[in-house]
Short mmCIF file of C-alpha atoms in Angstrom, two decimals:
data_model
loop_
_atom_site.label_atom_id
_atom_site.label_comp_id
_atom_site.label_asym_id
_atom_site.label_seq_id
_atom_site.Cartn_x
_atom_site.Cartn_y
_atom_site.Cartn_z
CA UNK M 1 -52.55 197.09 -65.79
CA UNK M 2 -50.36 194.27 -67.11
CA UNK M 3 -47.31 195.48 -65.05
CA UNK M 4 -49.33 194.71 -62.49
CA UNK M 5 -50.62 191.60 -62.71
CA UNK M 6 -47.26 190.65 -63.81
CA UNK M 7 -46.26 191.87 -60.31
CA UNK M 8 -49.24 190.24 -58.67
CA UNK M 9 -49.01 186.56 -60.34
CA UNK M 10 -45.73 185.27 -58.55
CA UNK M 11 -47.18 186.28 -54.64
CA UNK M 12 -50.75 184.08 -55.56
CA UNK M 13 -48.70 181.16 -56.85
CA UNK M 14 -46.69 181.47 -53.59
CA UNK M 15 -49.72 182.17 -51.49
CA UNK M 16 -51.60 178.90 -53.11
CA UNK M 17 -47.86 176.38 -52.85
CA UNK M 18 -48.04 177.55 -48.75
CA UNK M 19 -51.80 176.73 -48.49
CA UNK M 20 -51.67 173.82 -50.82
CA UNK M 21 -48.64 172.45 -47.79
CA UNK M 22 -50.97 173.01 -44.79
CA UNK M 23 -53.47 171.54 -46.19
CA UNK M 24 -51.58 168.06 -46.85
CA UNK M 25 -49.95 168.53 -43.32
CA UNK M 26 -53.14 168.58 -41.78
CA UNK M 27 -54.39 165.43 -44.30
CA UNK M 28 -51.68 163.61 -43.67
CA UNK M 29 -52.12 164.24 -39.50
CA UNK M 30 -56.14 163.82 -39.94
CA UNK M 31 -55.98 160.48 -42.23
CA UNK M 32 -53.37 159.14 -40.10
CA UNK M 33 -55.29 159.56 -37.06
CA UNK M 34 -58.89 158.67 -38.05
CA UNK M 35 -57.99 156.41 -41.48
CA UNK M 36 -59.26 157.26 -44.98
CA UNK M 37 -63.11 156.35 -44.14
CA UNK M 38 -62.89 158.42 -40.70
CA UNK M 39 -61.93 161.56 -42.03
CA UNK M 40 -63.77 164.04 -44.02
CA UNK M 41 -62.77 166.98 -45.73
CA UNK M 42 -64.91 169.11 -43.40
CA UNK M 43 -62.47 167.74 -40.73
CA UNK M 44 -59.04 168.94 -42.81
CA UNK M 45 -61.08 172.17 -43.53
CA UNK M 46 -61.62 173.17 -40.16
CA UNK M 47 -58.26 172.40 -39.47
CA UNK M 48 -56.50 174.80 -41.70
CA UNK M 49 -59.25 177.59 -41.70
CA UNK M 50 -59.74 176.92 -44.92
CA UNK M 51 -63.22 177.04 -47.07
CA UNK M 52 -63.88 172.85 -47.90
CA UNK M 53 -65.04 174.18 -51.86
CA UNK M 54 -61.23 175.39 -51.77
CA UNK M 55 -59.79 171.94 -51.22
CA UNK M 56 -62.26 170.59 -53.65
CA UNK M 57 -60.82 173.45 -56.27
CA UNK M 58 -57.37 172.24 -55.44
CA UNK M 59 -57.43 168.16 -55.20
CA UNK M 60 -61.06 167.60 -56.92
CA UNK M 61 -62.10 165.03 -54.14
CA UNK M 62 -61.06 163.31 -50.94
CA UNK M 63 -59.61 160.94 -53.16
CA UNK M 64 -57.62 163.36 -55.07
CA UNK M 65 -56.49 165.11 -52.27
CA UNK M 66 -55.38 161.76 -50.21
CA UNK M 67 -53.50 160.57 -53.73
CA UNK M 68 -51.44 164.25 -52.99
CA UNK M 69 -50.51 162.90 -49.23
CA UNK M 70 -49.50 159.53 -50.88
CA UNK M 71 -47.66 161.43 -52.98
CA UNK M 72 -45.74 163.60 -51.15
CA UNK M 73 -44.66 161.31 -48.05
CA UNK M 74 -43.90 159.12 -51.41
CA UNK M 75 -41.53 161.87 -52.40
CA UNK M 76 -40.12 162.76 -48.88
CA UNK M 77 -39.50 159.23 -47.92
CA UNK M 78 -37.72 158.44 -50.52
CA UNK M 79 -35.61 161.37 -50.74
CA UNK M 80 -35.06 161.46 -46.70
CA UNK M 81 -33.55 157.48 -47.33
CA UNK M 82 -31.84 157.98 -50.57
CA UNK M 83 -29.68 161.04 -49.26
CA UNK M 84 -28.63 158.99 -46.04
CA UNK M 85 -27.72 155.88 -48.38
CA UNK M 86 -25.59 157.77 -50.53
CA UNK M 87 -23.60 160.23 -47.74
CA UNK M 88 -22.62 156.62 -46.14
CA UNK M 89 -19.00 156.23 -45.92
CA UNK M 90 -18.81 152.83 -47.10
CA UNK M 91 -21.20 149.76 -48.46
CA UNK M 92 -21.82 148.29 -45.17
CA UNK M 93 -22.99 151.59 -43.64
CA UNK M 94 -25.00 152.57 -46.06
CA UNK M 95 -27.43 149.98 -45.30
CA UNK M 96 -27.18 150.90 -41.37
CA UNK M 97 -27.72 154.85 -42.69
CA UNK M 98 -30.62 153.70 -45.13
CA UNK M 99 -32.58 151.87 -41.91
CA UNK M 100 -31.93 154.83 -39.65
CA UNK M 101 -33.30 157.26 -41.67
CA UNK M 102 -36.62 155.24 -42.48
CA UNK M 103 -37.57 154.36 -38.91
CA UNK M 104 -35.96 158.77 -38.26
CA UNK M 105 -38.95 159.85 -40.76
CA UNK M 106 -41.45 157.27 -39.14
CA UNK M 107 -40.78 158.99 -36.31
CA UNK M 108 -40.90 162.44 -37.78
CA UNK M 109 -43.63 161.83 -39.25
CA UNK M 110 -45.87 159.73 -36.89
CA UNK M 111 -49.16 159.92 -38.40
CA UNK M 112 -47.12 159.07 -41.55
CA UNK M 113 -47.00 154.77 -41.38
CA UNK M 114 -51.21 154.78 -41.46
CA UNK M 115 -51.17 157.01 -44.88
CA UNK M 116 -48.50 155.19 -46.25
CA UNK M 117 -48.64 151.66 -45.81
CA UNK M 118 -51.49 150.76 -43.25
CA UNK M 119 -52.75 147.35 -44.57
CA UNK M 120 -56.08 147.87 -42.64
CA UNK M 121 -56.99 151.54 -44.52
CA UNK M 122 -57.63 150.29 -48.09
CA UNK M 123 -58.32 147.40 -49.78
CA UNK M 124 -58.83 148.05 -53.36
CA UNK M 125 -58.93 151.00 -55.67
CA UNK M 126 -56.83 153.80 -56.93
CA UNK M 127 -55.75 154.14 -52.79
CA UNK M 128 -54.51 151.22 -52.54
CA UNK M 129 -52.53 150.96 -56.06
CA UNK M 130 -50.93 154.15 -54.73
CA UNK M 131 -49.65 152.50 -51.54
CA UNK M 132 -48.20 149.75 -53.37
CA UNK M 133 -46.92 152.62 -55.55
CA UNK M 134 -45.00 153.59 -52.21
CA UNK M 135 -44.04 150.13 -50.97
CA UNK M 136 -42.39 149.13 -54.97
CA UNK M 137 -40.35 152.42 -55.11
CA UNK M 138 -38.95 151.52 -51.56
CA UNK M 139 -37.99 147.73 -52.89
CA UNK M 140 -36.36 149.50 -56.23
CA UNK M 141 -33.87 151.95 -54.05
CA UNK M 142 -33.52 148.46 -51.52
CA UNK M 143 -32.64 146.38 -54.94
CA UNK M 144 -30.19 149.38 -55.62
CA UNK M 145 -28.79 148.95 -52.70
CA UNK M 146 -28.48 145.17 -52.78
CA UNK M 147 -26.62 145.36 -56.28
CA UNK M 148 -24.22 147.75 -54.85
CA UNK M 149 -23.42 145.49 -52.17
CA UNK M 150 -22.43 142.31 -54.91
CA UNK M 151 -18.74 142.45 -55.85
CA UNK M 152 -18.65 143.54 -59.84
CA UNK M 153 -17.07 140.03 -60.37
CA UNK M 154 -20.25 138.16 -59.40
CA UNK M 155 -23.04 137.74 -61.96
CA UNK M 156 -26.08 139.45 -60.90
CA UNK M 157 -28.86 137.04 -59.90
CA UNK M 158 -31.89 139.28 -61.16
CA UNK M 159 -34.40 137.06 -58.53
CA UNK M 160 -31.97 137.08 -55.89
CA UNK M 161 -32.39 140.57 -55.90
CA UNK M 162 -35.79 140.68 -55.86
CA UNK M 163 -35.89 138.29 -53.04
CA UNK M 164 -33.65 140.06 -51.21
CA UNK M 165 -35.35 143.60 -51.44
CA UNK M 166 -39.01 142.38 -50.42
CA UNK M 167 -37.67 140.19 -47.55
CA UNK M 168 -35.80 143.63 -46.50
CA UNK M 169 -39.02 145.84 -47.16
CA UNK M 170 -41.31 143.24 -45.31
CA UNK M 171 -38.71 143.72 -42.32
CA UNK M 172 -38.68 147.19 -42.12
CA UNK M 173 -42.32 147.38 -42.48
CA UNK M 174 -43.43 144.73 -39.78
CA UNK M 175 -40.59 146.55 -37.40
CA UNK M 176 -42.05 149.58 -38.32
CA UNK M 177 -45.00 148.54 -36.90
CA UNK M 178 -43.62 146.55 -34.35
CA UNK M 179 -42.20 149.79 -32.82
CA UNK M 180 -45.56 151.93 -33.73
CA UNK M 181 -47.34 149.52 -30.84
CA UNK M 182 -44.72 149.04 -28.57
CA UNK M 183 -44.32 151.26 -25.37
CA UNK M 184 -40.82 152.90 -25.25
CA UNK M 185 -39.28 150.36 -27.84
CA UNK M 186 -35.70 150.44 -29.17
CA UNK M 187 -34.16 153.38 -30.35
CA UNK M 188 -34.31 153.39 -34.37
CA UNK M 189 -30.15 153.10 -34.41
CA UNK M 190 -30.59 149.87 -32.54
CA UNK M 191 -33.05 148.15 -34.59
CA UNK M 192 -31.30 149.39 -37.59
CA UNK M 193 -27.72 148.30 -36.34
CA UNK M 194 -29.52 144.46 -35.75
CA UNK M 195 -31.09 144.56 -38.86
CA UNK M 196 -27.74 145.94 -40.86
CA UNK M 197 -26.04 142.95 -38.98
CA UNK M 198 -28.46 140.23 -40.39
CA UNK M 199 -28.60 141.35 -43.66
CA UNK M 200 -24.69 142.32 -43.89
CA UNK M 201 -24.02 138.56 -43.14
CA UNK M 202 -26.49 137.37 -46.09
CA UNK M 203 -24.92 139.47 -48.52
CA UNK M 204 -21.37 138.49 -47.47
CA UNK M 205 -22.87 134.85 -48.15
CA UNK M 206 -24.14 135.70 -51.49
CA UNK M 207 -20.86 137.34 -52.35
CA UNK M 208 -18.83 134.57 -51.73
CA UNK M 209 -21.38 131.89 -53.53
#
């Protein structure tokens, strides 16, 4: 009897990780389409084929279970824009590579901009700390970047920084958005190439001060 159940245990921890993935896919789709206060979990339930007292057993409540989304685009994001900054061949490119693959996973990921960031969605609550959860780990990897981009002889200027990675988080964000509501707009290398171009020339300006 033990044997197996030992046997068993690994395929139902599988079995629950692959449901527990469709069912985000399809919250992250649904919420993106129809916004936090559109969607209910009837809606993600009939999506996957799934029984709605099984989501509840998983994520506890809507809330819960759009926390999880915030969560994992959180963690994908990040990761997708992180492994692009550091493959760049050089300083400058990295911040070119960085922009691509943002406005890439936007793209990827379309339904993905209204869970994330979407000012409109949430105002206030544990939501809405979580999106600004997003938003500050985004200006921490831009900061990152920004300090690699200062020559080791010049003495970090801690609110320069800061300055610096909101302005560049408020640019890809509006853009972002910009291209979210604009029919056929620029490819994502061209808006990250013009972007690169502005920033690259503040930098070099800060470098030299």
């Amino acid at each position: 009897m033990t044997s197996t159940t030992q046997q068993q245990a690994p395929k139902r921890r599988r079995d629950r990780a692959a449901r527990e993935r469709e069912i985000l896919a399809a919250a992250e789709r649904i919420f993106g389409e129809r916004g936090y206060q559109g969607t209910s979990m009837d809606d993600i339930a009939a999506a996957v084929g799934v029984s709605k007292p099984l989501i509840y057993q998983y994520y506890g409540s809507k809330d819960g279970l759009f926390l999880a989304c915030l969560a994992r685009l959180r963690a994908q994001l990040l990761e997708t824009v992180a492994e692009a900054v550091m493959a760049a061949t050089d300083i400058e490119d990295s911040l070119y590579a960085g922009f691509v693959a943002w406005f890439q996973f936007l793209d990827d990921h379309p339904q993905a901009w209204s869970v994330l960031i979407d000012e409109g969605m949430l105002a206030a609550g544990p939501m809405a700390d979580a999106t600004d959860e997003v938003r500050n780990s985004f200006v921490e990897l831009i900061s990152a970047m920004v300090r690699l981009n200062l020559p080791p002889t010049r003495p970090v200027d801690a609110d320069e920084v800061e300055i610096l990675a909101h302005s560049i988080s408020g640019a890809t964000e509006r853009l972002a958005i910009w291209r979210s509501r604009t029919p056929n707009p620029p490819a994502r290398e061209k808006v990250a190439q013009t972007l690169r171009d502005l920033l690259w020339q503040g930098l070099k300006t800060l470098s030299a001060t």
